[in-house]
Each structure stands twice: as structure tokens, then as C-alpha cells.
């Protein structure tokens, strides 16, 4: 069975069976088995690294999650924008706000059509607001309002601007 091309895919599919049952620890084990064997595709390998990162994220081990999200991003095969966004979130939770903003800016620059663009723009402005970089926060919220008026974050950006000016 080791020589069959389906052998590696069995690890991946087993991992998703556990993942769909919300048995994330077992899913992570099988995703690791998948990425550690030789018969893998870049797309599935990237996805597996993201899911392993998700496991560590759910367990609040943000440094370890960041390592796996970085592996997924480096493959640049499947959802690299998701991996960058998650790296930013993990960095923020570790209070490394400079890294958070760097990851979000990289996401915006490299994947301008990503579904995470408005999330990234809002998070940059919010992080600047929380770290006392008020002028940058105002600029960021206004940019989001101007460029992505239909975003779900537009109302939140208006609210944040109102709070900044009120304070």
C-alpha cells in the first residue's frame, strides 16, 4: 500500500474526517502524518499546514500556530492569504503588534483580491488605535471607508472614528 498514490491521500482524508467531527487533536495528528510522508500535493500540503495551525490556534499556542501558518504561506499554493491573516492574528494575540501590522500589509500588497482585505485594513487601523498611533488609525479607517464602502467593516470604521474624535 505504501507505493500507491492514494496512500498519502488516505492520511489527508482521515484527518478531515476527524476535523469535521470537531476532534481537532486527532485531526492534527493525521494532518501531520500527511505532511510528513512523500506522496503529497502542494495544495493539500498547504491546507494541511493551515489546519495544523488552526489546531494550535484553538489551543492558544500561537507561536506554534504561527510556524505552521508560515509553512502554508511559504508553499504559496492554497490559501496563502488565510495563512498570512492567521499569522497576523496570532502575532496580535502575542502582543507583537509590529509583526501583526507587517503581516496584514503583506497580505494587502500580495493578495489585493483576497476576501481578507477589509479584515486586514480594519485590523491595521484598530491596532494603530490601540497602540496610540491615532493619526495612522484615522487614516486607516478613512481608507477602508473610501475604498471598501460596501464592506461589513465600514460601519465599524465609522464607529471607531467617532470614538476617536469623541475622546
PDB file of C-alpha atoms in Angstrom:
ATOM      1  CA  UNK A   1       0.000   0.000   0.000  1.00  0.00           C
ATOM      2  CA  UNK A   2       2.915   2.378   0.608  1.00  0.00           C
ATOM      3  CA  UNK A   3       3.644   2.648  -3.102  1.00  0.00           C
ATOM      4  CA  UNK A   4       0.106   3.627  -4.095  1.00  0.00           C
ATOM      5  CA  UNK A   5      -0.585   7.285  -4.828  1.00  0.00           C
ATOM      6  CA  UNK A   6      -3.755   7.019  -2.737  1.00  0.00           C
ATOM      7  CA  UNK A   7      -1.760   6.146   0.368  1.00  0.00           C
ATOM      8  CA  UNK A   8      -0.949   9.745   1.274  1.00  0.00           C
ATOM      9  CA  UNK A   9      -4.425  10.978   0.416  1.00  0.00           C
ATOM     10  CA  UNK A  10      -5.812   8.496   2.948  1.00  0.00           C
ATOM     11  CA  UNK A  11      -3.973  10.390   5.714  1.00  0.00           C
ATOM     12  CA  UNK A  12      -5.411  13.681   4.489  1.00  0.00           C
ATOM     13  CA  UNK A  13      -8.959  12.325   4.226  1.00  0.00           C
ATOM     14  CA  UNK A  14      -8.733  10.662   7.631  1.00  0.00           C
ATOM     15  CA  UNK A  15      -7.635  13.997   9.072  1.00  0.00           C
ATOM     16  CA  UNK A  16     -10.666  15.726   7.591  1.00  0.00           C
ATOM     17  CA  UNK A  17     -12.977  13.035   8.960  1.00  0.00           C
ATOM     18  CA  UNK A  18     -11.740  13.891  12.457  1.00  0.00           C
ATOM     19  CA  UNK A  19     -11.736  17.623  11.681  1.00  0.00           C
ATOM     20  CA  UNK A  20     -15.391  17.544  10.576  1.00  0.00           C
ATOM     21  CA  UNK A  21     -16.265  15.757  13.807  1.00  0.00           C
ATOM     22  CA  UNK A  22     -14.502  18.557  15.735  1.00  0.00           C
ATOM     23  CA  UNK A  23     -11.927  16.074  17.019  1.00  0.00           C
ATOM     24  CA  UNK A  24      -9.137  18.527  16.320  1.00  0.00           C
ATOM     25  CA  UNK A  25      -6.369  16.781  18.239  1.00  0.00           C
ATOM     26  CA  UNK A  26      -6.813  13.594  16.213  1.00  0.00           C
ATOM     27  CA  UNK A  27      -7.206  15.618  13.015  1.00  0.00           C
ATOM     28  CA  UNK A  28      -3.912  17.407  13.691  1.00  0.00           C
ATOM     29  CA  UNK A  29      -2.173  14.067  14.183  1.00  0.00           C
ATOM     30  CA  UNK A  30      -3.374  12.828  10.784  1.00  0.00           C
ATOM     31  CA  UNK A  31      -2.592  16.132   9.061  1.00  0.00           C
ATOM     32  CA  UNK A  32       0.950  15.819  10.460  1.00  0.00           C
ATOM     33  CA  UNK A  33       1.163  12.266   9.107  1.00  0.00           C
ATOM     34  CA  UNK A  34       0.101  13.616   5.731  1.00  0.00           C
ATOM     35  CA  UNK A  35       2.730  16.390   5.581  1.00  0.00           C
ATOM     36  CA  UNK A  36       5.470  14.044   6.838  1.00  0.00           C
ATOM     37  CA  UNK A  37       5.076  11.491   4.048  1.00  0.00           C
ATOM     38  CA  UNK A  38       6.344  11.780   0.499  1.00  0.00           C
ATOM     39  CA  UNK A  39       3.181  11.403  -1.590  1.00  0.00           C
ATOM     40  CA  UNK A  40       1.537  14.802  -1.221  1.00  0.00           C
ATOM     41  CA  UNK A  41       0.362  17.629  -3.434  1.00  0.00           C
ATOM     42  CA  UNK A  42       1.285  21.273  -2.734  1.00  0.00           C
ATOM     43  CA  UNK A  43      -2.372  22.280  -2.417  1.00  0.00           C
ATOM     44  CA  UNK A  44      -3.225  19.601   0.129  1.00  0.00           C
ATOM     45  CA  UNK A  45       0.075  20.098   1.947  1.00  0.00           C
ATOM     46  CA  UNK A  46      -0.623  23.808   2.288  1.00  0.00           C
ATOM     47  CA  UNK A  47      -4.155  23.132   3.508  1.00  0.00           C
ATOM     48  CA  UNK A  48      -2.871  20.558   5.996  1.00  0.00           C
ATOM     49  CA  UNK A  49      -0.377  23.075   7.404  1.00  0.00           C
ATOM     50  CA  UNK A  50      -3.193  25.614   7.784  1.00  0.00           C
ATOM     51  CA  UNK A  51      -5.346  23.067   9.627  1.00  0.00           C
ATOM     52  CA  UNK A  52      -2.460  22.127  11.935  1.00  0.00           C
ATOM     53  CA  UNK A  53      -2.003  25.850  12.575  1.00  0.00           C
ATOM     54  CA  UNK A  54      -5.717  26.078  13.356  1.00  0.00           C
ATOM     55  CA  UNK A  55      -5.333  23.276  15.891  1.00  0.00           C
ATOM     56  CA  UNK A  56      -2.577  25.143  17.729  1.00  0.00           C
ATOM     57  CA  UNK A  57      -4.528  28.391  17.432  1.00  0.00           C
ATOM     58  CA  UNK A  58      -7.573  26.788  19.073  1.00  0.00           C
ATOM     59  CA  UNK A  59      -5.281  25.544  21.832  1.00  0.00           C
ATOM     60  CA  UNK A  60      -3.855  29.054  22.308  1.00  0.00           C
ATOM     61  CA  UNK A  61      -0.348  28.031  21.323  1.00  0.00           C
ATOM     62  CA  UNK A  62       0.055  30.998  18.998  1.00  0.00           C
ATOM     63  CA  UNK A  63       3.797  30.653  18.452  1.00  0.00           C
ATOM     64  CA  UNK A  64       3.394  27.067  17.251  1.00  0.00           C
ATOM     65  CA  UNK A  65       0.343  28.000  15.151  1.00  0.00           C
ATOM     66  CA  UNK A  66       2.388  30.749  13.523  1.00  0.00           C
ATOM     67  CA  UNK A  67       5.047  28.211  12.464  1.00  0.00           C
ATOM     68  CA  UNK A  68       2.504  26.087  10.622  1.00  0.00           C
ATOM     69  CA  UNK A  69       0.745  29.058   9.048  1.00  0.00           C
ATOM     70  CA  UNK A  70       4.153  30.201   7.816  1.00  0.00           C
ATOM     71  CA  UNK A  71       4.792  26.801   6.218  1.00  0.00           C
ATOM     72  CA  UNK A  72       1.438  27.061   4.427  1.00  0.00           C
ATOM     73  CA  UNK A  73       2.231  30.595   3.279  1.00  0.00           C
ATOM     74  CA  UNK A  74       5.696  29.597   2.031  1.00  0.00           C
ATOM     75  CA  UNK A  75       4.180  26.936  -0.226  1.00  0.00           C
ATOM     76  CA  UNK A  76       2.075  29.682  -1.875  1.00  0.00           C
ATOM     77  CA  UNK A  77      -0.257  27.006  -3.157  1.00  0.00           C
ATOM     78  CA  UNK A  78      -3.565  27.128  -1.320  1.00  0.00           C
ATOM     79  CA  UNK A  79      -4.961  29.967   0.830  1.00  0.00           C
ATOM     80  CA  UNK A  80      -1.688  31.799   1.443  1.00  0.00           C
ATOM     81  CA  UNK A  81      -3.755  34.903   2.259  1.00  0.00           C
ATOM     82  CA  UNK A  82      -5.528  32.950   5.014  1.00  0.00           C
ATOM     83  CA  UNK A  83      -2.157  31.855   6.383  1.00  0.00           C
ATOM     84  CA  UNK A  84      -0.904  35.461   6.441  1.00  0.00           C
ATOM     85  CA  UNK A  85      -4.078  36.677   8.111  1.00  0.00           C
ATOM     86  CA  UNK A  86      -3.823  33.988  10.774  1.00  0.00           C
ATOM     87  CA  UNK A  87      -0.161  34.853  11.353  1.00  0.00           C
ATOM     88  CA  UNK A  88      -1.258  38.436  11.948  1.00  0.00           C
ATOM     89  CA  UNK A  89      -3.971  37.344  14.387  1.00  0.00           C
ATOM     90  CA  UNK A  90      -1.538  35.134  16.296  1.00  0.00           C
ATOM     91  CA  UNK A  91       1.042  37.922  16.441  1.00  0.00           C
ATOM     92  CA  UNK A  92      -1.581  40.300  17.797  1.00  0.00           C
ATOM     93  CA  UNK A  93      -2.611  37.813  20.461  1.00  0.00           C
ATOM     94  CA  UNK A  94       1.045  37.592  21.467  1.00  0.00           C
ATOM     95  CA  UNK A  95       1.085  41.415  21.646  1.00  0.00           C
ATOM     96  CA  UNK A  96       3.594  41.653  18.810  1.00  0.00           C
ATOM     97  CA  UNK A  97       1.729  44.487  17.107  1.00  0.00           C
ATOM     98  CA  UNK A  98       4.512  45.432  14.698  1.00  0.00           C
ATOM     99  CA  UNK A  99       4.559  41.893  13.286  1.00  0.00           C
ATOM    100  CA  UNK A 100       0.763  41.892  13.126  1.00  0.00           C
ATOM    101  CA  UNK A 101       0.750  45.046  11.008  1.00  0.00           C
ATOM    102  CA  UNK A 102       3.585  43.712   8.817  1.00  0.00           C
ATOM    103  CA  UNK A 103       1.664  40.502   8.068  1.00  0.00           C
ATOM    104  CA  UNK A 104      -1.509  42.444   7.287  1.00  0.00           C
ATOM    105  CA  UNK A 105       0.317  44.864   4.992  1.00  0.00           C
ATOM    106  CA  UNK A 106       1.949  41.916   3.217  1.00  0.00           C
ATOM    107  CA  UNK A 107      -1.492  40.375   2.731  1.00  0.00           C
ATOM    108  CA  UNK A 108      -2.852  43.620   1.256  1.00  0.00           C
ATOM    109  CA  UNK A 109       0.171  44.062  -1.039  1.00  0.00           C
ATOM    110  CA  UNK A 110       0.446  40.474  -2.265  1.00  0.00           C
ATOM    111  CA  UNK A 111      -3.235  39.490  -2.435  1.00  0.00           C
ATOM    112  CA  UNK A 112      -5.260  42.605  -3.308  1.00  0.00           C
ATOM    113  CA  UNK A 113      -8.288  40.492  -4.284  1.00  0.00           C
ATOM    114  CA  UNK A 114      -8.312  38.465  -1.091  1.00  0.00           C
ATOM    115  CA  UNK A 115     -11.522  38.132   0.868  1.00  0.00           C
ATOM    116  CA  UNK A 116      -9.458  39.203   3.891  1.00  0.00           C
ATOM    117  CA  UNK A 117      -8.615  42.691   2.558  1.00  0.00           C
ATOM    118  CA  UNK A 118     -11.280  44.525   4.534  1.00  0.00           C
ATOM    119  CA  UNK A 119     -10.461  42.489   7.642  1.00  0.00           C
ATOM    120  CA  UNK A 120      -6.793  43.395   7.217  1.00  0.00           C
ATOM    121  CA  UNK A 121      -7.448  47.087   6.689  1.00  0.00           C
ATOM    122  CA  UNK A 122      -9.722  47.253   9.732  1.00  0.00           C
ATOM    123  CA  UNK A 123      -7.267  45.328  11.915  1.00  0.00           C
ATOM    124  CA  UNK A 124      -4.389  47.619  10.928  1.00  0.00           C
ATOM    125  CA  UNK A 125      -6.419  50.701  11.853  1.00  0.00           C
ATOM    126  CA  UNK A 126      -7.664  49.096  15.081  1.00  0.00           C
ATOM    127  CA  UNK A 127      -4.150  48.047  16.077  1.00  0.00           C
ATOM    128  CA  UNK A 128      -2.841  51.551  15.409  1.00  0.00           C
ATOM    129  CA  UNK A 129      -5.697  52.944  17.510  1.00  0.00           C
ATOM    130  CA  UNK A 130      -4.947  50.607  20.406  1.00  0.00           C
ATOM    131  CA  UNK A 131      -1.214  51.303  20.334  1.00  0.00           C
ATOM    132  CA  UNK A 132      -1.700  55.063  20.365  1.00  0.00           C
ATOM    133  CA  UNK A 133      -0.901  55.750  16.710  1.00  0.00           C
ATOM    134  CA  UNK A 134      -4.101  57.763  16.383  1.00  0.00           C
ATOM    135  CA  UNK A 135      -3.273  59.576  13.125  1.00  0.00           C
ATOM    136  CA  UNK A 136      -2.458  56.268  11.419  1.00  0.00           C
ATOM    137  CA  UNK A 137      -5.679  54.785  12.794  1.00  0.00           C
ATOM    138  CA  UNK A 138      -7.737  57.683  11.428  1.00  0.00           C
ATOM    139  CA  UNK A 139      -6.034  57.334   8.055  1.00  0.00           C
ATOM    140  CA  UNK A 140      -6.670  53.580   8.043  1.00  0.00           C
ATOM    141  CA  UNK A 141     -10.344  53.836   8.961  1.00  0.00           C
ATOM    142  CA  UNK A 142     -10.893  56.534   6.337  1.00  0.00           C
ATOM    143  CA  UNK A 143      -9.114  54.453   3.700  1.00  0.00           C
ATOM    144  CA  UNK A 144     -11.352  51.480   4.479  1.00  0.00           C
ATOM    145  CA  UNK A 145     -14.476  53.657   4.260  1.00  0.00           C
ATOM    146  CA  UNK A 146     -13.313  55.227   0.995  1.00  0.00           C
ATOM    147  CA  UNK A 147     -12.051  52.117  -0.790  1.00  0.00           C
ATOM    148  CA  UNK A 148     -14.414  49.443   0.520  1.00  0.00           C
ATOM    149  CA  UNK A 149     -17.667  51.263   1.185  1.00  0.00           C
ATOM    150  CA  UNK A 150     -19.711  48.051   0.841  1.00  0.00           C
ATOM    151  CA  UNK A 151     -17.672  46.167   3.437  1.00  0.00           C
ATOM    152  CA  UNK A 152     -19.207  44.888   6.649  1.00  0.00           C
ATOM    153  CA  UNK A 153     -16.410  46.765   8.418  1.00  0.00           C
ATOM    154  CA  UNK A 154     -17.461  50.188   7.120  1.00  0.00           C
ATOM    155  CA  UNK A 155     -19.960  50.789   9.921  1.00  0.00           C
ATOM    156  CA  UNK A 156     -17.410  49.655  12.484  1.00  0.00           C
ATOM    157  CA  UNK A 157     -14.845  52.028  10.960  1.00  0.00           C
ATOM    158  CA  UNK A 158     -17.294  54.938  11.265  1.00  0.00           C
ATOM    159  CA  UNK A 159     -17.961  53.978  14.880  1.00  0.00           C
ATOM    160  CA  UNK A 160     -14.248  53.797  15.681  1.00  0.00           C
ATOM    161  CA  UNK A 161     -13.652  57.184  14.050  1.00  0.00           C
ATOM    162  CA  UNK A 162     -16.485  58.633  16.125  1.00  0.00           C
ATOM    163  CA  UNK A 163     -14.938  57.250  19.295  1.00  0.00           C
ATOM    164  CA  UNK A 164     -11.518  58.620  18.396  1.00  0.00           C
ATOM    165  CA  UNK A 165     -12.894  62.090  17.768  1.00  0.00           C
ATOM    166  CA  UNK A 166     -15.073  61.919  20.870  1.00  0.00           C
ATOM    167  CA  UNK A 167     -12.088  61.023  23.052  1.00  0.00           C
TER     168      UNK A 167
END
